[in-house]
mmCIF file of C-alpha atoms and ligand atoms in Angstrom:
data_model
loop_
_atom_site.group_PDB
_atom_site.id
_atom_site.type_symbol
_atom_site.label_atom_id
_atom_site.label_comp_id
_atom_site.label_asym_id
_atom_site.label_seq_id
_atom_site.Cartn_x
_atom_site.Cartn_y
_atom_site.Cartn_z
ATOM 1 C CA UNK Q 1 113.274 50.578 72.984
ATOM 2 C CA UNK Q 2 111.464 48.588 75.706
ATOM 3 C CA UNK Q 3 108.396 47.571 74.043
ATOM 4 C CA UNK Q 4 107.507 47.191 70.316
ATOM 5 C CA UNK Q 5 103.548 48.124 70.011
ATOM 6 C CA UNK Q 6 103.061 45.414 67.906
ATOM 7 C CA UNK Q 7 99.353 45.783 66.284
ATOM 8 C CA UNK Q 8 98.835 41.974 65.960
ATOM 9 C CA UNK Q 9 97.663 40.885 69.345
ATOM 10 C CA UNK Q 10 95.653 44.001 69.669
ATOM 11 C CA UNK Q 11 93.702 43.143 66.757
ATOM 12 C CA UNK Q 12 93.314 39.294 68.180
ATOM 13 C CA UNK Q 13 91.477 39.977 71.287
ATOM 14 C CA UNK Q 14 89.552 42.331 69.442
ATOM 15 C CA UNK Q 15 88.452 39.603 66.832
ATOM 16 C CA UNK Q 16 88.224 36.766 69.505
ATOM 17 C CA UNK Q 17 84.818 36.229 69.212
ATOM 18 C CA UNK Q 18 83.282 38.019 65.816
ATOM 19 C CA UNK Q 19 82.826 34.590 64.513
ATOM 20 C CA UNK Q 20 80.545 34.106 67.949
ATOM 21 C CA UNK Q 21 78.668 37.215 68.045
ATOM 22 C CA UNK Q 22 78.029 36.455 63.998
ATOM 23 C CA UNK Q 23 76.823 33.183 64.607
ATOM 24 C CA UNK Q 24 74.296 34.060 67.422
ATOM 25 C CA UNK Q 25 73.010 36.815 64.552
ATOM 26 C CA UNK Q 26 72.810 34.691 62.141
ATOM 27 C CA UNK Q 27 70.212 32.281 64.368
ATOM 28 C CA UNK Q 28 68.192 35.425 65.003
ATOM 29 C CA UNK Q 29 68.036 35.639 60.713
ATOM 30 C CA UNK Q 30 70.252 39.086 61.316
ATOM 31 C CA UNK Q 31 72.980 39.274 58.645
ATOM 32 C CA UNK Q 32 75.436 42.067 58.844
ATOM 33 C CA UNK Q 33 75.829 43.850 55.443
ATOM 34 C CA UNK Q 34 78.231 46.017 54.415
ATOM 35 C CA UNK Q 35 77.703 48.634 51.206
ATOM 36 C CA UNK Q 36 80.510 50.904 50.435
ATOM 37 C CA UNK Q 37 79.770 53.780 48.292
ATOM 38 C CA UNK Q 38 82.365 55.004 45.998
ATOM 39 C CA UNK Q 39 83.344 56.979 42.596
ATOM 40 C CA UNK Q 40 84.766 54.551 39.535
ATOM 41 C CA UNK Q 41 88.169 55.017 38.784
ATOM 42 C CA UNK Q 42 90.171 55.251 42.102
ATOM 43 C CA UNK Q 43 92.548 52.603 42.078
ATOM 44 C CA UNK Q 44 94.886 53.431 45.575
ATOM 45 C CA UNK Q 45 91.272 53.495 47.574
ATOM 46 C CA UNK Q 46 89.830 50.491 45.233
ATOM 47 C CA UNK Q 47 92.618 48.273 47.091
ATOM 48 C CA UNK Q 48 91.581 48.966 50.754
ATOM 49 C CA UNK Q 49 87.784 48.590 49.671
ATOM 50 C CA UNK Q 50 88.981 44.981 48.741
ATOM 51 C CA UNK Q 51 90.967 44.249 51.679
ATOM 52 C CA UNK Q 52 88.096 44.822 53.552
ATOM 53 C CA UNK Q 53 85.940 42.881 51.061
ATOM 54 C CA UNK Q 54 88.311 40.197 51.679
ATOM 55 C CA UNK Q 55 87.669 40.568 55.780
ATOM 56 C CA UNK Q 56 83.885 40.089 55.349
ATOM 57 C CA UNK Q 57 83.819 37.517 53.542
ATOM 58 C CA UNK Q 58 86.080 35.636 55.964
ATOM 59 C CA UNK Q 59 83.637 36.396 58.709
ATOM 60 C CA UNK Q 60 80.822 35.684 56.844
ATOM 61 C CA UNK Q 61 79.434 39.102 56.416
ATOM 62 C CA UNK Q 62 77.392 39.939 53.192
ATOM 63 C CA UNK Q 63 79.199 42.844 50.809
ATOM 64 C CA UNK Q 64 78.541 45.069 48.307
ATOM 65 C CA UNK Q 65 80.301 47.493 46.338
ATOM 66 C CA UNK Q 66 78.993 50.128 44.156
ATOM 67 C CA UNK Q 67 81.158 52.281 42.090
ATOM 68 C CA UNK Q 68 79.443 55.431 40.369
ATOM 69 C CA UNK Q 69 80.857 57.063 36.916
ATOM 70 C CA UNK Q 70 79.276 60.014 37.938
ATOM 71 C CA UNK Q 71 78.151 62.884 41.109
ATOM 72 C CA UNK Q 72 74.578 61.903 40.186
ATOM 73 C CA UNK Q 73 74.759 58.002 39.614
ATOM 74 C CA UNK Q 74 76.543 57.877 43.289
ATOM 75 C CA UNK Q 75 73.424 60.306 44.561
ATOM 76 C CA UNK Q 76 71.246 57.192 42.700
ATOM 77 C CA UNK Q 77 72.848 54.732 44.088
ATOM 78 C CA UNK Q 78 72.851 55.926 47.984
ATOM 79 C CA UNK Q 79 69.353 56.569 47.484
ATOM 80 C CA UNK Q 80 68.660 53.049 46.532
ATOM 81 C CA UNK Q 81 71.241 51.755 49.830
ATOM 82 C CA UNK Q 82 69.893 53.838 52.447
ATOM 83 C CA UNK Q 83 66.265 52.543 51.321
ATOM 84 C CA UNK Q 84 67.391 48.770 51.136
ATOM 85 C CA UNK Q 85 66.545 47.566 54.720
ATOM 86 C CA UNK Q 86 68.811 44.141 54.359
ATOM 87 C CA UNK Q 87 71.488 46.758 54.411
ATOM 88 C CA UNK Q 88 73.285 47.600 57.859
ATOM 89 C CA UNK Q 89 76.238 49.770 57.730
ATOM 90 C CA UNK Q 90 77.567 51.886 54.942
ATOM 91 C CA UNK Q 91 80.682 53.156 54.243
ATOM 92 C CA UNK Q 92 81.846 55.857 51.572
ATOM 93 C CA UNK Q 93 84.926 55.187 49.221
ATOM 94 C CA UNK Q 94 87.024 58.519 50.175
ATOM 95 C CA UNK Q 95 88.217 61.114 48.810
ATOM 96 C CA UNK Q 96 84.803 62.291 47.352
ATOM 97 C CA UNK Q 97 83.595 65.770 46.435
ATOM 98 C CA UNK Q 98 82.121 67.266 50.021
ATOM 99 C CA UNK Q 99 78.799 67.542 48.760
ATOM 100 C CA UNK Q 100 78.924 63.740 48.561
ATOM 101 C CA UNK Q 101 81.006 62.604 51.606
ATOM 102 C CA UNK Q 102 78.416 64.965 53.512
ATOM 103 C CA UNK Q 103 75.367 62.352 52.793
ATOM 104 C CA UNK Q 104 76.221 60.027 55.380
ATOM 105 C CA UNK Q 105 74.666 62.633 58.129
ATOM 106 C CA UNK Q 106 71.537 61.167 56.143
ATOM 107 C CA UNK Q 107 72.272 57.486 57.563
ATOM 108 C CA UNK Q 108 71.188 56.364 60.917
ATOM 109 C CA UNK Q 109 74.199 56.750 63.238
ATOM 110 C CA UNK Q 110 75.068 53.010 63.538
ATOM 111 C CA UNK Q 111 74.482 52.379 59.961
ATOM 112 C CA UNK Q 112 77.547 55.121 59.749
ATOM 113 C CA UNK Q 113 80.398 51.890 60.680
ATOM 114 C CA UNK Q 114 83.265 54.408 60.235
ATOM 115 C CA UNK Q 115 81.635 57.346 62.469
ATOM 116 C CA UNK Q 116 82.494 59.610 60.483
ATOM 117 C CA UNK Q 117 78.914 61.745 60.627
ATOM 118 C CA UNK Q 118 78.094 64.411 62.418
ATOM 119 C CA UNK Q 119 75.596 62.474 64.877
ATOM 120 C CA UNK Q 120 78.708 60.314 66.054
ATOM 121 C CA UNK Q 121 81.554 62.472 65.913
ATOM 122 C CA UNK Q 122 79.453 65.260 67.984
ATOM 123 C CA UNK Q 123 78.478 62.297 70.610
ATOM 124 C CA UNK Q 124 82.448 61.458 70.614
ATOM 125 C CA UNK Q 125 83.190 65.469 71.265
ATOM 126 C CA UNK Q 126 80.648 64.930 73.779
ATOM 127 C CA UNK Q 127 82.223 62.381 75.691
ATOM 128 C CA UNK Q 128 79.722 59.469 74.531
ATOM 129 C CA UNK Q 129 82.304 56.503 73.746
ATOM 130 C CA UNK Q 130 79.473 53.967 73.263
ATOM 131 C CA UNK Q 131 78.937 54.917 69.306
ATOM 132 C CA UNK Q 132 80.433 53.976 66.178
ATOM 133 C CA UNK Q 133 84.058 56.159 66.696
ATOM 134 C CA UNK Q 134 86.468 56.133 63.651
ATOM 135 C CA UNK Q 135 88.355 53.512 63.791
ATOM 136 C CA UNK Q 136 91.974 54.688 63.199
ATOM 137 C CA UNK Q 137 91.148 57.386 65.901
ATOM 138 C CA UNK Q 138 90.188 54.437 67.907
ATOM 139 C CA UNK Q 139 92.668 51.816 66.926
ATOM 140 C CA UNK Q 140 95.476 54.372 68.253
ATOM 141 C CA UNK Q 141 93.817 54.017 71.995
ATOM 142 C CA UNK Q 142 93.000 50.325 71.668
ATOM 143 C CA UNK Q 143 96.612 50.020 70.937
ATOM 144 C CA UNK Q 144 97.631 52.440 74.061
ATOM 145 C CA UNK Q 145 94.776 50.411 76.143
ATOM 146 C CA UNK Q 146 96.208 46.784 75.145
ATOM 147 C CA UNK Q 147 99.594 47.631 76.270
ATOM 148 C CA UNK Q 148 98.606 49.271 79.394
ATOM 149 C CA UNK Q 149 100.126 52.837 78.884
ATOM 150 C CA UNK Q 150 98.374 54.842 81.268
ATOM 151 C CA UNK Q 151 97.278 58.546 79.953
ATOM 152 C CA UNK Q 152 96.543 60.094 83.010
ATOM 153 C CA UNK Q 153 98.003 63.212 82.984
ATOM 154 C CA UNK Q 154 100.299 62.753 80.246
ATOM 155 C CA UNK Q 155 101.328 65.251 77.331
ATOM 156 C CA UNK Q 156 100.252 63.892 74.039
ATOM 157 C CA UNK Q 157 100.929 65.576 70.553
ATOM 158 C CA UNK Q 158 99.195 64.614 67.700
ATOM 159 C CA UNK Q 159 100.466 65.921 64.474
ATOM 160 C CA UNK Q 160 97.683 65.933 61.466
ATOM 161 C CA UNK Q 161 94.405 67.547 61.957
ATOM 162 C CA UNK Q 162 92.274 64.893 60.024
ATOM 163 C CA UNK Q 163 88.623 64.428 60.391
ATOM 164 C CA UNK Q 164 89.306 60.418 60.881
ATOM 165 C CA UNK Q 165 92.222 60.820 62.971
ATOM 166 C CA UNK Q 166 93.334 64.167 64.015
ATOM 167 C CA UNK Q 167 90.384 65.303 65.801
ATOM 168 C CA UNK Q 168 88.531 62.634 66.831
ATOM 169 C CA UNK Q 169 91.420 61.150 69.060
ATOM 170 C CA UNK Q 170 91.145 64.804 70.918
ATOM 171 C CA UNK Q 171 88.051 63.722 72.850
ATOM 172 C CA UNK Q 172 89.482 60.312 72.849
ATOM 173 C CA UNK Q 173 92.454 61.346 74.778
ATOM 174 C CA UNK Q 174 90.687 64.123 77.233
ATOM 175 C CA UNK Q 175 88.336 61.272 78.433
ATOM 176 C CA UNK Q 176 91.526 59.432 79.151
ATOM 177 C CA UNK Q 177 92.652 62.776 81.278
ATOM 178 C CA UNK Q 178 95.466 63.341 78.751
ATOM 179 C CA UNK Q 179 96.567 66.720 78.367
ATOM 180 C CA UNK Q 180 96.289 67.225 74.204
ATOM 181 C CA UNK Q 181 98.310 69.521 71.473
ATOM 182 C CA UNK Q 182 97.243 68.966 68.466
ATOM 183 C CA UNK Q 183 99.848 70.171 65.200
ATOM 184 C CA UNK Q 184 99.599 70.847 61.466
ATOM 185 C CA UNK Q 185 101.298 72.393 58.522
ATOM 186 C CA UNK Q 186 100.535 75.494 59.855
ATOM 187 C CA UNK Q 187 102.224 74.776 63.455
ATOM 188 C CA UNK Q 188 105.824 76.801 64.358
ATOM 189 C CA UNK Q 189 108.192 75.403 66.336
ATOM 190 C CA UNK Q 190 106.560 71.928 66.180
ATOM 191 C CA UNK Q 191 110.195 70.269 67.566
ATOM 192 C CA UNK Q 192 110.227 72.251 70.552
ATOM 193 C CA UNK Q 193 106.400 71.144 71.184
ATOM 194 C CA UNK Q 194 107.366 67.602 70.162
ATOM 195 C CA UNK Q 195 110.257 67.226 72.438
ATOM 196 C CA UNK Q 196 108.339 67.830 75.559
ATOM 197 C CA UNK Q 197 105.514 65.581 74.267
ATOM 198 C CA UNK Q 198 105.277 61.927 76.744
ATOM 199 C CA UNK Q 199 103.431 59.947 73.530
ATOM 200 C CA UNK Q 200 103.306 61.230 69.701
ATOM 201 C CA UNK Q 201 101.019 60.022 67.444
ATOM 202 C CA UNK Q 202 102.111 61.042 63.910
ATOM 203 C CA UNK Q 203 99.765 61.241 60.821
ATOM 204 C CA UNK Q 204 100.535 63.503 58.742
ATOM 205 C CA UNK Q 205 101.485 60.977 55.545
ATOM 206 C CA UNK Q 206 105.315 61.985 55.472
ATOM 207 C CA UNK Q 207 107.455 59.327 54.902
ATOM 208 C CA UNK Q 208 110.049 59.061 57.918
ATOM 209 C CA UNK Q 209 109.355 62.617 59.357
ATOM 210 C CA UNK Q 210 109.744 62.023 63.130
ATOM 211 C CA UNK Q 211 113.340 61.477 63.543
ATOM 212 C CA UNK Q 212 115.549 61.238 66.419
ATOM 213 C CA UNK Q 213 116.275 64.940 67.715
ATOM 214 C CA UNK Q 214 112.665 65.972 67.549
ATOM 215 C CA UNK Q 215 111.630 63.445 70.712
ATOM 216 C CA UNK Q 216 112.270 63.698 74.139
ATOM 217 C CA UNK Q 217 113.894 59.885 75.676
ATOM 218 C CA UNK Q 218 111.819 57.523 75.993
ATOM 219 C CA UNK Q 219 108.863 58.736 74.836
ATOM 220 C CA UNK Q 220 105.919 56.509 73.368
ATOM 221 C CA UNK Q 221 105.669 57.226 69.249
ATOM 222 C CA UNK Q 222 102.537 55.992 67.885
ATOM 223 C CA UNK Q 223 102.523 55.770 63.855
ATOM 224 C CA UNK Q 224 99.182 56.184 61.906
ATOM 225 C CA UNK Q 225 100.928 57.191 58.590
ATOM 226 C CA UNK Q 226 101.166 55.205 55.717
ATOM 227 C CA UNK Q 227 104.066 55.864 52.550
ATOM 228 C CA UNK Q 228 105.417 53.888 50.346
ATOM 229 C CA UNK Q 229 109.205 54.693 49.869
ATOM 230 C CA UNK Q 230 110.694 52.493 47.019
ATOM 231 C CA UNK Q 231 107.664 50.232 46.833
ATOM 232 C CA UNK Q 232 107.992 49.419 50.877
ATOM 233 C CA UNK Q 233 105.523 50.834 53.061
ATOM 234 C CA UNK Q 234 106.599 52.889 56.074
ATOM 235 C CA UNK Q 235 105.358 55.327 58.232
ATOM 236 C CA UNK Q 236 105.811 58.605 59.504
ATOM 237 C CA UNK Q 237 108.243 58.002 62.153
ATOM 238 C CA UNK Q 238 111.774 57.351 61.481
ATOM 239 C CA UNK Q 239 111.532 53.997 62.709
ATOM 240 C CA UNK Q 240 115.667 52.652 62.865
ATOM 241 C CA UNK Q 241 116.094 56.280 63.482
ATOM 242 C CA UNK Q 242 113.910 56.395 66.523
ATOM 243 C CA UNK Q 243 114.350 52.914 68.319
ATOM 244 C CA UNK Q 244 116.906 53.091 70.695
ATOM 245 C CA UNK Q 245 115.832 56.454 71.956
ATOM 246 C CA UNK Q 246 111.989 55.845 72.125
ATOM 247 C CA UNK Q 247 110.349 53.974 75.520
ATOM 248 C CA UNK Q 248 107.669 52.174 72.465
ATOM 249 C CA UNK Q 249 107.033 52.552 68.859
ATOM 250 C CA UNK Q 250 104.382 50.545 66.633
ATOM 251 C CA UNK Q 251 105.714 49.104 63.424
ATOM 252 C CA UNK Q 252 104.656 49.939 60.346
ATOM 253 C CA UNK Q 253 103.304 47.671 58.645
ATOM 254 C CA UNK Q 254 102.037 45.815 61.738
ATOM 255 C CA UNK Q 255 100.588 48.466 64.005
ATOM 256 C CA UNK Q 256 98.166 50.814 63.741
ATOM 257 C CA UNK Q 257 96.505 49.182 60.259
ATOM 258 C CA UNK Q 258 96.040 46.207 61.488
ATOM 259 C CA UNK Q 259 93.870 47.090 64.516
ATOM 260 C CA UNK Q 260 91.736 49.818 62.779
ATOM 261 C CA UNK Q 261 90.822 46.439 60.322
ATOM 262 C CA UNK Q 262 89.507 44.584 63.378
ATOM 263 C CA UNK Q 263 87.920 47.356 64.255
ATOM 264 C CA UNK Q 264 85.630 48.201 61.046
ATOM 265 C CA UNK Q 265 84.372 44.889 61.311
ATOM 266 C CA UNK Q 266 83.559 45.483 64.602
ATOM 267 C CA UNK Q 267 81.160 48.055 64.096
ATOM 268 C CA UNK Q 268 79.739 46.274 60.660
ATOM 269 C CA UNK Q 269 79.176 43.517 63.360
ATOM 270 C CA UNK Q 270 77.749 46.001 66.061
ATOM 271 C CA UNK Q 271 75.538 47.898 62.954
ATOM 272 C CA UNK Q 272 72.826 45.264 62.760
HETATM 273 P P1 LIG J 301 95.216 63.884 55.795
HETATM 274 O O1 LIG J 301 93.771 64.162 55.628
HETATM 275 O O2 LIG J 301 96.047 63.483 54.637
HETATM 276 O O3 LIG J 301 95.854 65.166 56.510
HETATM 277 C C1 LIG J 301 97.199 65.226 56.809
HETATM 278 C C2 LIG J 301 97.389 66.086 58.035
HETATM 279 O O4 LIG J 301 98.782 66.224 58.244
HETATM 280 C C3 LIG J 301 96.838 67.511 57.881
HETATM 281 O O5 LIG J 301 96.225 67.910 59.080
HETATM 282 C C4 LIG J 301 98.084 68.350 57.591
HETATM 283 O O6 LIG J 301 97.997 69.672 58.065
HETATM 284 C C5 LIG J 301 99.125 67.587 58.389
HETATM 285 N N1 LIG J 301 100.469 67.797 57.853
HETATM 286 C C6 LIG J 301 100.907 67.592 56.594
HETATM 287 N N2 LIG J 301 102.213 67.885 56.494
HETATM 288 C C7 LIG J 301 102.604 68.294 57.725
HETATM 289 C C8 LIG J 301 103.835 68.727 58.259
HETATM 290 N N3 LIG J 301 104.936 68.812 57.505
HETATM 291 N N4 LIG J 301 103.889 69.056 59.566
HETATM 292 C C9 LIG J 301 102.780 68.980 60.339
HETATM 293 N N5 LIG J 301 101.576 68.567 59.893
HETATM 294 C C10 LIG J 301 101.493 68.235 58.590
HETATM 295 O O7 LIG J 301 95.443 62.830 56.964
HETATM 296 P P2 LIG J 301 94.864 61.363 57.218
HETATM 297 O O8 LIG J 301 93.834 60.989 56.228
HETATM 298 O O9 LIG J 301 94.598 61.340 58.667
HETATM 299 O O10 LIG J 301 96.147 60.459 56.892
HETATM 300 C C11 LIG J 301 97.371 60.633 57.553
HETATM 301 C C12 LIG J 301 98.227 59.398 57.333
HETATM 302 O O11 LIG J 301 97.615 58.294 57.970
HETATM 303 C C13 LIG J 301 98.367 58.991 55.860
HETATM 304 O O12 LIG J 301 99.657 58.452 55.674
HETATM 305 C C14 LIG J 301 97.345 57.896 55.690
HETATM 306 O O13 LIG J 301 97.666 56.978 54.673
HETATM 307 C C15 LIG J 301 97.411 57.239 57.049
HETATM 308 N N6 LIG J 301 96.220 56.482 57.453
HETATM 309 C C16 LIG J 301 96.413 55.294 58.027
HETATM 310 C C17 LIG J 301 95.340 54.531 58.452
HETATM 311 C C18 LIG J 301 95.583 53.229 59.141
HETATM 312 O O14 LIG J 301 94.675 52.441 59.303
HETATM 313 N N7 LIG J 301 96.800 52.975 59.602
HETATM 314 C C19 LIG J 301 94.044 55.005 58.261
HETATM 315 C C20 LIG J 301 93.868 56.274 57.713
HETATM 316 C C21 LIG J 301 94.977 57.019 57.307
HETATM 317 P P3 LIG J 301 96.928 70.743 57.483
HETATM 318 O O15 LIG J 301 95.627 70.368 58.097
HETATM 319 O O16 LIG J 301 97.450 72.044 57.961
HETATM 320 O O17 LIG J 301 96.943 70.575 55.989
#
């Protein structure tokens, strides 16, 4: 391997001047303000919520989070967020029930900080980059961008089909004049389209499923996927399986998580 795709210094320029940008708001009385939306009782998703908890309150950005025991006490309570004007961006505690997840279309698009609606994600399929993008998707390119890995004209495969991942780094990619293939469960022979592929991004949530005779040499592997395999985290790609035959890999943990953080607070910063 020639270069490790290390998320940390991707998520440093990124953050270099929130505290800047939050100050100047805060002299014009403008407050960011996150809410995030969820259902009680979901303890994996309950631990990101707080990590991010613990990110605004290091920046200085007001939080709050409601948990629902109930469809109709959530319904209640984004009624009462979505009317509270001190309120900037909102976020929803996934997985929910669709019927749910699908009231963010009723936020204003940059009150949506994970673009996940359908205002933003159409923009993105649209080509429109200035918008509230979701930030894994996005946190993949930064992380391409930082290191300088040009994408003109090279084949990228993305394996997972997700609505935060998946598909919203197809755009992502085409604006970059990559040429995209895009796998799932569903895909046959996904080694043979794998091994011709110049950059992978894998996120699928397969512990260690990218391994060494499924990649062409030196190609770049990108991992999004998160496991935890005898309480350690690791991602989707093989990592001591992959290194010496890979051009670049990001670590995991200390890749793609770490910029998609920076990132959220971004657009919480951008959504006032
Ligand atoms: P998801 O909604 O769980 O969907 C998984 C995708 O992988 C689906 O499209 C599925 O195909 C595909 N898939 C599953 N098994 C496969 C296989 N054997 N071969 C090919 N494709 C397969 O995905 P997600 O929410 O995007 O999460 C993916 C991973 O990323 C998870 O590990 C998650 O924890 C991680 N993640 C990380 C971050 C971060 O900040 N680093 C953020 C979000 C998610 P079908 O569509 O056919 O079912």
């Amino acid at each position: 391997m020639e270069l490790l795709l290390e998320g940390k210094p991707v998520a440093e320029n990124i953050k270099k001047n929130f505290q800047e940008r939050i100050e100047k708001l805060k002299q014009e009385n403008k407050i960011p303000y996150l809410a995030v939306l969820g259902l009680a009782g979901d303890e994996a998703s309950l631990t990101y919520v707080k990590r991010i908890e613990k990110n605004c309150d290091k920046y200085g950005i007001k939080f709050l989070l409601k948990l629902a025991s109930s469809e109709e006490e959530f319904v209640k309570n984004f009624n009462e967020i979505k009317e509270n004007k001190e309120i900037t961006g909102i976020m929803f505690q996934e997985p929910l029930p669709k019927k749910l997840s699908n009231l963010i279309n009723e936020i204003p698009p940059e009150k949506d900080v994970e673009g996940v609606s359908i205002n933003n994600m159409g923009k993105l399929f649209l080509g429109d980059t200035n918008i509230n993008i979701p930030c894994t998707s996005k946190a993949v390119i930064e992380t391409l961008d930082y290191y300088n890995i040009d994408l003109t004209g090279k084949n990228v495969v993305i394996v997972g089909r997700s609505n935060i991942v998946g598909k919203p780094l197809i755009p992502q990619f085409l604006n970059k004049n990559a040429t995209v293939t895009v796998c799932h469960s569903k895909t046959k022979n996904i080694n043979e389209i794998l091994r011709n592929a110049d950059i992978v991004v894998m996120a699928i949530g397969k512990a260690k499923f990218l391994k060494n005779n499924m990649i062409k040499e030196n190609a770049i592997l990108i991992d999004v996927g998160i496991n935890f395999e005898d309480g350690k985290m690791v991602g989707d790609i093989d990592f001591e399986n992959l290194k010496e035959k890979a051009y670049a890999i990001t670590p995991v943990p200390g890749g793609i998580g770490v910029v998609t953080n920076s990132l959220l607070i971004d657009n919480i910063i951008k959504s006032v």
